[in-house]
Coordinates of N, CA and C in Angstrom, one line a residue:
R5 N -5.2 9.6 5.0 CA -4.0 9.4 4.3 C -3.3 8.1 4.7
F6 N -2.8 7.4 3.8 CA -2.0 6.1 4.0 C -0.7 6.4 3.3
H7 N 0.3 6.7 4.1 CA 1.6 7.1 3.5 C 2.8 6.7 4.3
N8 N 3.9 6.5 3.6 CA 5.2 6.2 4.1 C 5.2 4.9 4.9
N9 N 4.6 3.9 4.4 CA 4.6 2.6 5.0 C 5.4 1.6 4.2
T10 N 5.9 0.6 4.8 CA 6.6 -0.5 4.2 C 5.7 -1.7 4.5
V11 N 5.1 -2.3 3.4 CA 4.3 -3.5 3.6 C 5.0 -4.7 2.9
F12 N 5.3 -5.7 3.7 CA 6.1 -6.8 3.2 C 5.3 -8.1 3.5
T13 N 5.3 -9.0 2.5 CA 4.7 -10.3 2.7 C 5.7 -11.4 2.2
G14 N 5.8 -12.5 3.0 CA 6.8 -13.5 2.6 C 6.2 -14.4 1.5
A15 N 7.0 -15.4 1.1 CA 6.6 -16.3 0.0 C 5.4 -17.2 0.4
E16 N 5.2 -17.4 1.7 CA 4.1 -18.3 2.1 C 2.7 -17.5 2.1
H17 N 2.7 -16.2 1.7 CA 1.5 -15.4 1.8 C 1.0 -15.0 0.5
D18 N -0.3 -15.0 0.3 CA -1.0 -14.4 -0.8 C -2.0 -13.4 -0.1
S19 N -1.8 -12.1 -0.3 CA -2.5 -11.1 0.5 C -3.2 -10.1 -0.3
A20 N -4.3 -9.7 0.1 CA -5.0 -8.5 -0.4 C -4.6 -7.4 0.6
V21 N -3.7 -6.5 0.2 CA -3.1 -5.5 1.1 C -4.1 -4.4 1.4
L22 N -4.7 -3.9 0.3 CA -5.7 -2.8 0.5 C -6.8 -3.0 -0.5
R23 N -8.0 -3.1 0.1 CA -9.2 -3.3 -0.7 C -10.3 -2.4 -0.1
I24 N -10.8 -1.5 -1.0 CA -11.9 -0.7 -0.6 C -13.2 -1.5 -0.8
L25 N -14.0 -1.7 0.2 CA -15.2 -2.5 0.1 C -16.3 -1.7 -0.5
D26 N -17.3 -2.4 -1.1 CA -18.5 -1.7 -1.7 C -19.2 -1.0 -0.6
Q27 N -19.5 0.3 -0.8 CA -20.2 1.1 0.1 C -21.3 1.9 -0.6
P28 N -22.3 2.4 0.1 CA -23.3 3.3 -0.6 C -22.7 4.4 -1.4
A29 N -21.6 5.0 -0.9 CA -20.9 6.1 -1.6 C -19.4 5.8 -1.5
P30 N -18.7 6.0 -2.6 CA -17.2 5.8 -2.5 C -16.6 6.8 -1.5
P31 N -15.5 6.3 -0.9 CA -14.8 7.2 0.0 C -14.2 8.4 -0.7
T32 N -14.0 9.6 0.0 CA -13.5 10.7 -0.7 C -12.2 11.1 0.1
G33 N -11.3 11.7 -0.7 CA -10.1 12.3 -0.1 C -9.0 11.3 0.3
L34 N -9.1 10.1 -0.2 CA -8.1 9.1 0.1 C -6.8 9.4 -0.6
I35 N -5.7 9.5 0.1 CA -4.3 9.7 -0.4 C -3.5 8.5 -0.1
L36 N -3.0 7.8 -1.1 CA -2.1 6.6 -1.0 C -0.8 7.0 -1.6
A37 N 0.2 7.4 -0.8 CA 1.5 7.9 -1.3 C 2.7 7.5 -0.5
N38 N 3.8 7.4 -1.2 CA 5.1 7.1 -0.6 C 5.2 5.7 0.1
N39 N 4.4 4.8 -0.3 CA 4.4 3.5 0.3 C 5.2 2.5 -0.5
L40 N 5.8 1.5 0.2 CA 6.5 0.4 -0.5 C 5.7 -0.9 -0.2
F41 N 5.3 -1.5 -1.3 CA 4.6 -2.8 -1.3 C 5.6 -3.8 -1.8
Y42 N 6.1 -4.7 -1.0 CA 7.1 -5.7 -1.4 C 6.6 -7.1 -1.0
T43 N 6.6 -8.0 -2.0 CA 6.1 -9.3 -1.7 C 7.0 -10.4 -2.3
L44 N 7.2 -11.5 -1.6 CA 7.8 -12.7 -2.1 C 6.7 -13.7 -2.5
G45 N 5.5 -13.4 -2.1 CA 4.4 -14.3 -2.4 C 3.6 -13.5 -3.5
T46 N 2.3 -13.4 -3.3 CA 1.4 -12.6 -4.2 C 0.7 -11.6 -3.4
M47 N 0.6 -10.3 -3.9 CA 0.0 -9.3 -3.2 C -1.0 -8.6 -4.1
S48 N -2.2 -8.2 -3.7 CA -3.1 -7.5 -4.5 C -3.4 -6.1 -3.9
L49 N -3.7 -5.2 -4.7 CA -4.1 -3.8 -4.3 C -5.3 -3.5 -5.1
D50 N -6.5 -3.5 -4.5 CA -7.7 -3.2 -5.3 C -8.2 -1.8 -4.9
L51 N -8.1 -0.9 -5.9 CA -8.6 0.4 -5.6 C -9.8 0.7 -6.6
S52 N -10.4 -0.3 -7.1 CA -11.5 -0.1 -8.1 C -12.7 0.7 -7.5
L53 N -12.9 0.6 -6.2 CA -14.0 1.3 -5.6 C -13.5 2.5 -4.7
A54 N -12.3 3.0 -5.0 CA -11.7 4.1 -4.2 C -12.1 5.5 -4.5
G55 N -13.1 5.7 -5.4 CA -13.6 7.0 -5.7 C -12.5 7.9 -6.3
D56 N -12.3 9.1 -5.6 CA -11.3 10.1 -6.1 C -10.0 9.9 -5.5
A57 N -9.6 8.7 -5.1 CA -8.3 8.5 -4.5 C -7.1 9.0 -5.3
Q58 N -6.2 9.6 -4.6 CA -4.9 10.0 -5.2 C -3.9 9.0 -4.9
V59 N -3.3 8.3 -5.9 CA -2.3 7.3 -5.7 C -1.1 7.8 -6.4
M60 N 0.0 8.0 -5.6 CA 1.2 8.6 -6.2 C 2.5 8.3 -5.4
H61 N 3.5 8.2 -6.1 CA 4.9 8.0 -5.6 C 5.0 6.7 -4.7
N62 N 4.3 5.6 -5.1 CA 4.5 4.4 -4.4 C 5.5 3.5 -5.1
A63 N 5.9 2.5 -4.4 CA 6.9 1.5 -5.0 C 6.2 0.1 -4.9
Y64 N 6.4 -0.7 -5.9 CA 5.9 -2.0 -6.0 C 7.0 -3.0 -6.4
F65 N 7.2 -4.1 -5.6 CA 8.2 -5.0 -6.0 C 7.8 -6.4 -5.7
G66 N 8.0 -7.3 -6.6 CA 7.6 -8.7 -6.5 C 6.3 -8.9 -7.3
S67 N 5.5 -9.8 -6.8 CA 4.2 -10.2 -7.6 C 3.1 -9.3 -7.2
I68 N 3.3 -8.0 -7.5 CA 2.2 -7.0 -7.4 C 2.5 -6.0 -8.5
D69 N 1.4 -5.6 -9.2 CA 1.6 -4.6 -10.3 C 1.4 -3.2 -9.9
G70 N 0.4 -2.9 -9.0 CA 0.1 -1.6 -8.7 C -0.7 -0.9 -9.8
P71 N -1.3 0.2 -9.6 CA -2.0 0.9 -10.6 C -1.2 1.2 -11.9
E72 N -1.8 1.1 -13.0 CA -1.0 1.4 -14.3 C -0.9 2.9 -14.5
D73 N -1.8 3.6 -13.9 CA -1.8 5.1 -14.2 C -1.1 5.9 -13.1
E74 N 0.0 5.3 -12.6 CA 0.8 6.0 -11.6 C 2.2 6.2 -12.2
P75 N 2.4 7.3 -12.9 CA 3.6 7.4 -13.7 C 4.9 7.5 -12.8
E76 N 4.8 8.0 -11.6 CA 6.0 8.2 -10.8 C 6.2 7.0 -9.9
A77 N 5.5 5.9 -10.1 CA 5.8 4.7 -9.3 C 7.2 4.1 -9.5
V78 N 7.7 3.6 -8.5 CA 9.0 2.9 -8.6 C 8.7 1.4 -8.7
R79 N 9.3 0.7 -9.7 CA 9.0 -0.7 -9.8 C 10.3 -1.5 -9.9
D80 N 11.4 -0.9 -9.4 CA 12.7 -1.5 -9.4 C 13.0 -2.1 -8.0
D81 N 14.0 -2.9 -7.8 CA 14.4 -3.5 -6.5 C 14.6 -2.4 -5.6
P82 N 13.9 -2.3 -4.5 CA 14.0 -1.2 -3.5 C 15.3 -1.2 -2.7
K83 N 16.0 -2.3 -2.8 CA 17.3 -2.5 -2.1 C 17.2 -2.3 -0.6
L84 N 16.4 -3.2 0.0 CA 16.3 -3.2 1.5 C 17.4 -4.0 2.0
A85 N 17.8 -3.7 3.3 CA 18.9 -4.3 3.9 C 18.8 -5.8 4.0
Q86 N 17.7 -6.4 4.6 CA 17.5 -7.8 4.7 C 16.0 -8.0 5.0
P87 N 15.1 -7.8 4.0 CA 13.7 -8.0 4.2 C 13.3 -9.4 4.5
G88 N 12.4 -9.5 5.4 CA 11.9 -10.8 5.9 C 12.6 -11.5 7.0
V89 N 13.7 -10.8 7.5 CA 14.5 -11.4 8.5 C 14.1 -10.9 9.9
G90 N 13.7 -9.6 10.0 CA 13.4 -9.0 11.3 C 12.1 -9.6 12.0
T91 N 12.1 -9.7 13.3 CA 10.9 -10.2 14.0 C 10.6 -9.4 15.2
T92 N 11.5 -8.5 15.7 CA 11.2 -7.7 16.8 C 11.2 -6.2 16.4
L93 N 10.5 -5.4 17.2 CA 10.4 -4.0 16.8 C 11.8 -3.3 16.8
R94 N 11.8 -2.3 16.0 CA 12.9 -1.4 15.7 C 14.3 -2.1 15.4
E95 N 14.9 -2.7 16.4 CA 16.2 -3.3 16.2 C 16.1 -4.5 15.2
G96 N 15.2 -5.3 15.4 CA 15.0 -6.5 14.5 C 14.5 -6.2 13.2
L97 N 13.9 -5.0 13.0 CA 13.3 -4.6 11.7 C 14.2 -3.7 10.9
K98 N 15.4 -3.6 11.3 CA 16.4 -2.8 10.5 C 16.6 -3.4 9.1
G99 N 16.2 -4.7 8.9 CA 16.3 -5.3 7.6 C 15.4 -4.6 6.5
Y100 N 14.4 -3.8 7.0 CA 13.5 -3.1 6.1 C 14.0 -1.7 5.8
Q101 N 15.2 -1.3 6.3 CA 15.7 0.0 5.9 C 16.4 -0.1 4.5
T102 N 16.4 1.0 3.9 CA 17.0 1.1 2.5 C 18.5 1.3 2.5
H103 N 19.1 0.6 1.5 CA 20.5 0.9 1.3 C 20.7 2.3 0.7
E104 N 21.9 2.8 0.8 CA 22.1 4.2 0.3 C 21.9 4.4 -1.2
D105 N 22.0 3.3 -2.0 CA 21.7 3.4 -3.4 C 20.3 3.0 -3.8
S106 N 19.4 2.9 -2.8 CA 18.0 2.5 -3.1 C 17.3 3.5 -4.0
P107 N 16.5 3.1 -5.0 CA 15.7 4.0 -5.8 C 14.6 4.7 -5.0
L108 N 14.4 4.3 -3.8 CA 13.3 4.9 -2.9 C 13.8 6.2 -2.3
R109 N 15.1 6.3 -2.2 CA 15.6 7.6 -1.6 C 15.3 8.8 -2.4
D110 N 14.7 9.8 -1.8 CA 14.4 11.1 -2.4 C 13.4 10.9 -3.5
A111 N 12.6 9.8 -3.6 CA 11.6 9.6 -4.6 C 10.2 9.8 -4.2
G112 N 10.0 10.2 -3.0 CA 8.6 10.5 -2.5 C 8.1 11.9 -2.8
I113 N 7.0 12.2 -2.3 CA 6.4 13.5 -2.5 C 6.0 14.0 -1.1
R114 N 6.2 15.3 -0.9 CA 5.9 15.9 0.4 C 4.4 16.1 0.5
L115 N 3.8 15.7 1.6 CA 2.3 15.8 1.8 C 1.9 16.8 2.8
G116 N 2.9 17.5 3.4 CA 2.6 18.4 4.5 C 3.2 17.8 5.7
D117 N 2.3 17.5 6.7 CA 2.8 17.0 8.0 C 3.1 15.5 7.9
H118 N 4.3 15.1 7.9 CA 4.7 13.7 7.9 C 5.0 13.2 9.3
G119 N 4.8 14.1 10.3 CA 5.3 13.7 11.6 C 6.8 14.1 11.7
N120 N 7.3 14.0 12.9 CA 8.7 14.4 13.1 C 9.8 13.3 12.8
H121 N 9.4 12.1 12.9 CA 10.3 11.0 12.8 C 9.8 9.8 12.1
D122 N 10.7 9.0 11.5 CA 10.2 7.8 10.8 C 10.1 6.7 11.9
F123 N 9.9 5.4 11.5 CA 9.8 4.3 12.4 C 11.0 4.1 13.3
W124 N 12.2 4.4 12.8 CA 13.4 4.2 13.5 C 13.9 5.4 14.2
G125 N 13.1 6.5 14.2 CA 13.5 7.7 14.9 C 14.3 8.7 14.1
N126 N 14.5 8.5 12.8 CA 15.2 9.5 11.9 C 14.3 10.7 11.7
S127 N 14.8 11.8 11.6 CA 14.1 13.0 11.3 C 13.4 12.9 9.9
V128 N 12.2 13.5 9.8 CA 11.4 13.5 8.6 C 11.0 14.9 8.4
P129 N 11.3 15.5 7.3 CA 12.1 15.0 6.2 C 13.6 15.2 6.6
R130 N 14.5 14.5 5.9 CA 15.9 14.7 6.0 C 16.4 15.3 4.7
G131 N 16.5 16.5 4.6 CA 16.8 17.2 3.3 C 15.6 17.8 2.8
E132 N 15.5 18.0 1.5 CA 14.4 18.7 0.8 C 13.3 17.8 0.4
V133 N 13.5 16.5 0.3 CA 12.5 15.6 -0.2 C 12.3 14.4 0.7
I134 N 11.2 13.6 0.4 CA 10.8 12.5 1.2 C 11.2 11.2 0.5
D135 N 11.5 10.2 1.3 CA 11.8 8.8 0.7 C 10.4 8.1 0.6
I136 N 10.4 7.1 -0.2 CA 9.3 6.1 -0.2 C 9.5 5.1 0.8
G137 N 8.5 4.7 1.5 CA 8.6 3.6 2.6 C 8.7 4.2 4.0
A138 N 8.8 3.3 4.9 CA 8.9 3.7 6.3 C 10.2 4.2 6.8
H139 N 11.3 4.0 6.0 CA 12.6 4.5 6.4 C 13.0 5.8 5.6
Q140 N 13.3 6.8 6.4 CA 13.8 8.0 5.8 C 15.3 8.1 5.9
G141 N 16.0 7.7 4.9 CA 17.5 7.6 4.9 C 18.1 9.0 4.7
P142 N 19.4 9.1 4.9 CA 20.0 10.4 4.6 C 19.8 10.9 3.2
S143 N 19.6 12.1 3.0 CA 19.4 12.7 1.7 C 20.7 13.3 1.1
D144 N 20.8 13.3 -0.2 CA 21.9 14.0 -0.8 C 22.0 15.5 -0.4
N145 N 20.8 16.0 0.0 CA 20.7 17.4 0.3 C 20.9 17.7 1.8
E146 N 21.4 16.7 2.6 CA 21.5 16.8 4.0 C 22.9 16.7 4.4
A147 N 23.3 17.6 5.4 CA 24.6 17.5 6.0 C 24.7 16.2 6.8
Q148 N 25.8 15.5 6.6 CA 26.0 14.2 7.3 C 26.5 14.5 8.7
P149 N 26.2 13.6 9.7 CA 26.6 13.8 11.1 C 28.1 14.1 11.2
D150 N 28.4 14.9 12.1 CA 29.8 15.3 12.4 C 30.6 15.9 11.2
Q151 N 29.8 16.4 10.2 CA 30.5 17.1 9.1 C 29.9 18.5 9.1
P152 N 30.7 19.5 8.9 CA 30.1 20.9 8.9 C 29.3 21.1 7.6
V153 N 28.3 21.9 7.7 CA 27.5 22.3 6.6 C 28.3 23.3 5.7
Q154 N 28.4 23.0 4.5 CA 29.2 23.9 3.6 C 28.4 25.1 3.2
T155 N 28.9 26.3 3.4 CA 28.2 27.5 3.0 C 29.1 28.2 2.0
P156 N 28.4 28.9 1.0 CA 29.2 29.6 0.0 C 29.9 30.8 0.5

């Protein structure tokens, strides 16, 4: 599985992000889900030799099209804080976190075990659904810190 990643390339890069190479038999069981592919340059995603790959709930922004047969793909501005600015781990990479009105929030699909935390240490999942990308922001279905959970 390749899931919940944020892949960013700057204007000076033309990149092949994912390419399945010719093999005697195509790979089986590949799941490509909940990833954000964001480029200021040009990015390609070649899944032509990916066999029975499941490609779902990914986001594509910039000069990348992504698969045409992915109906739940997000192709709008992901509204990242400051992409391309961060250079150090965790603190410096906060520019890749999503704003609260990002279309990536609650747009992913649950795949089972996502691990316990995202890249920044946020709980995964937060609420009922998963975000697209490496940042799991607060969900509309989640109690906010220091606020009591409302019960009927």
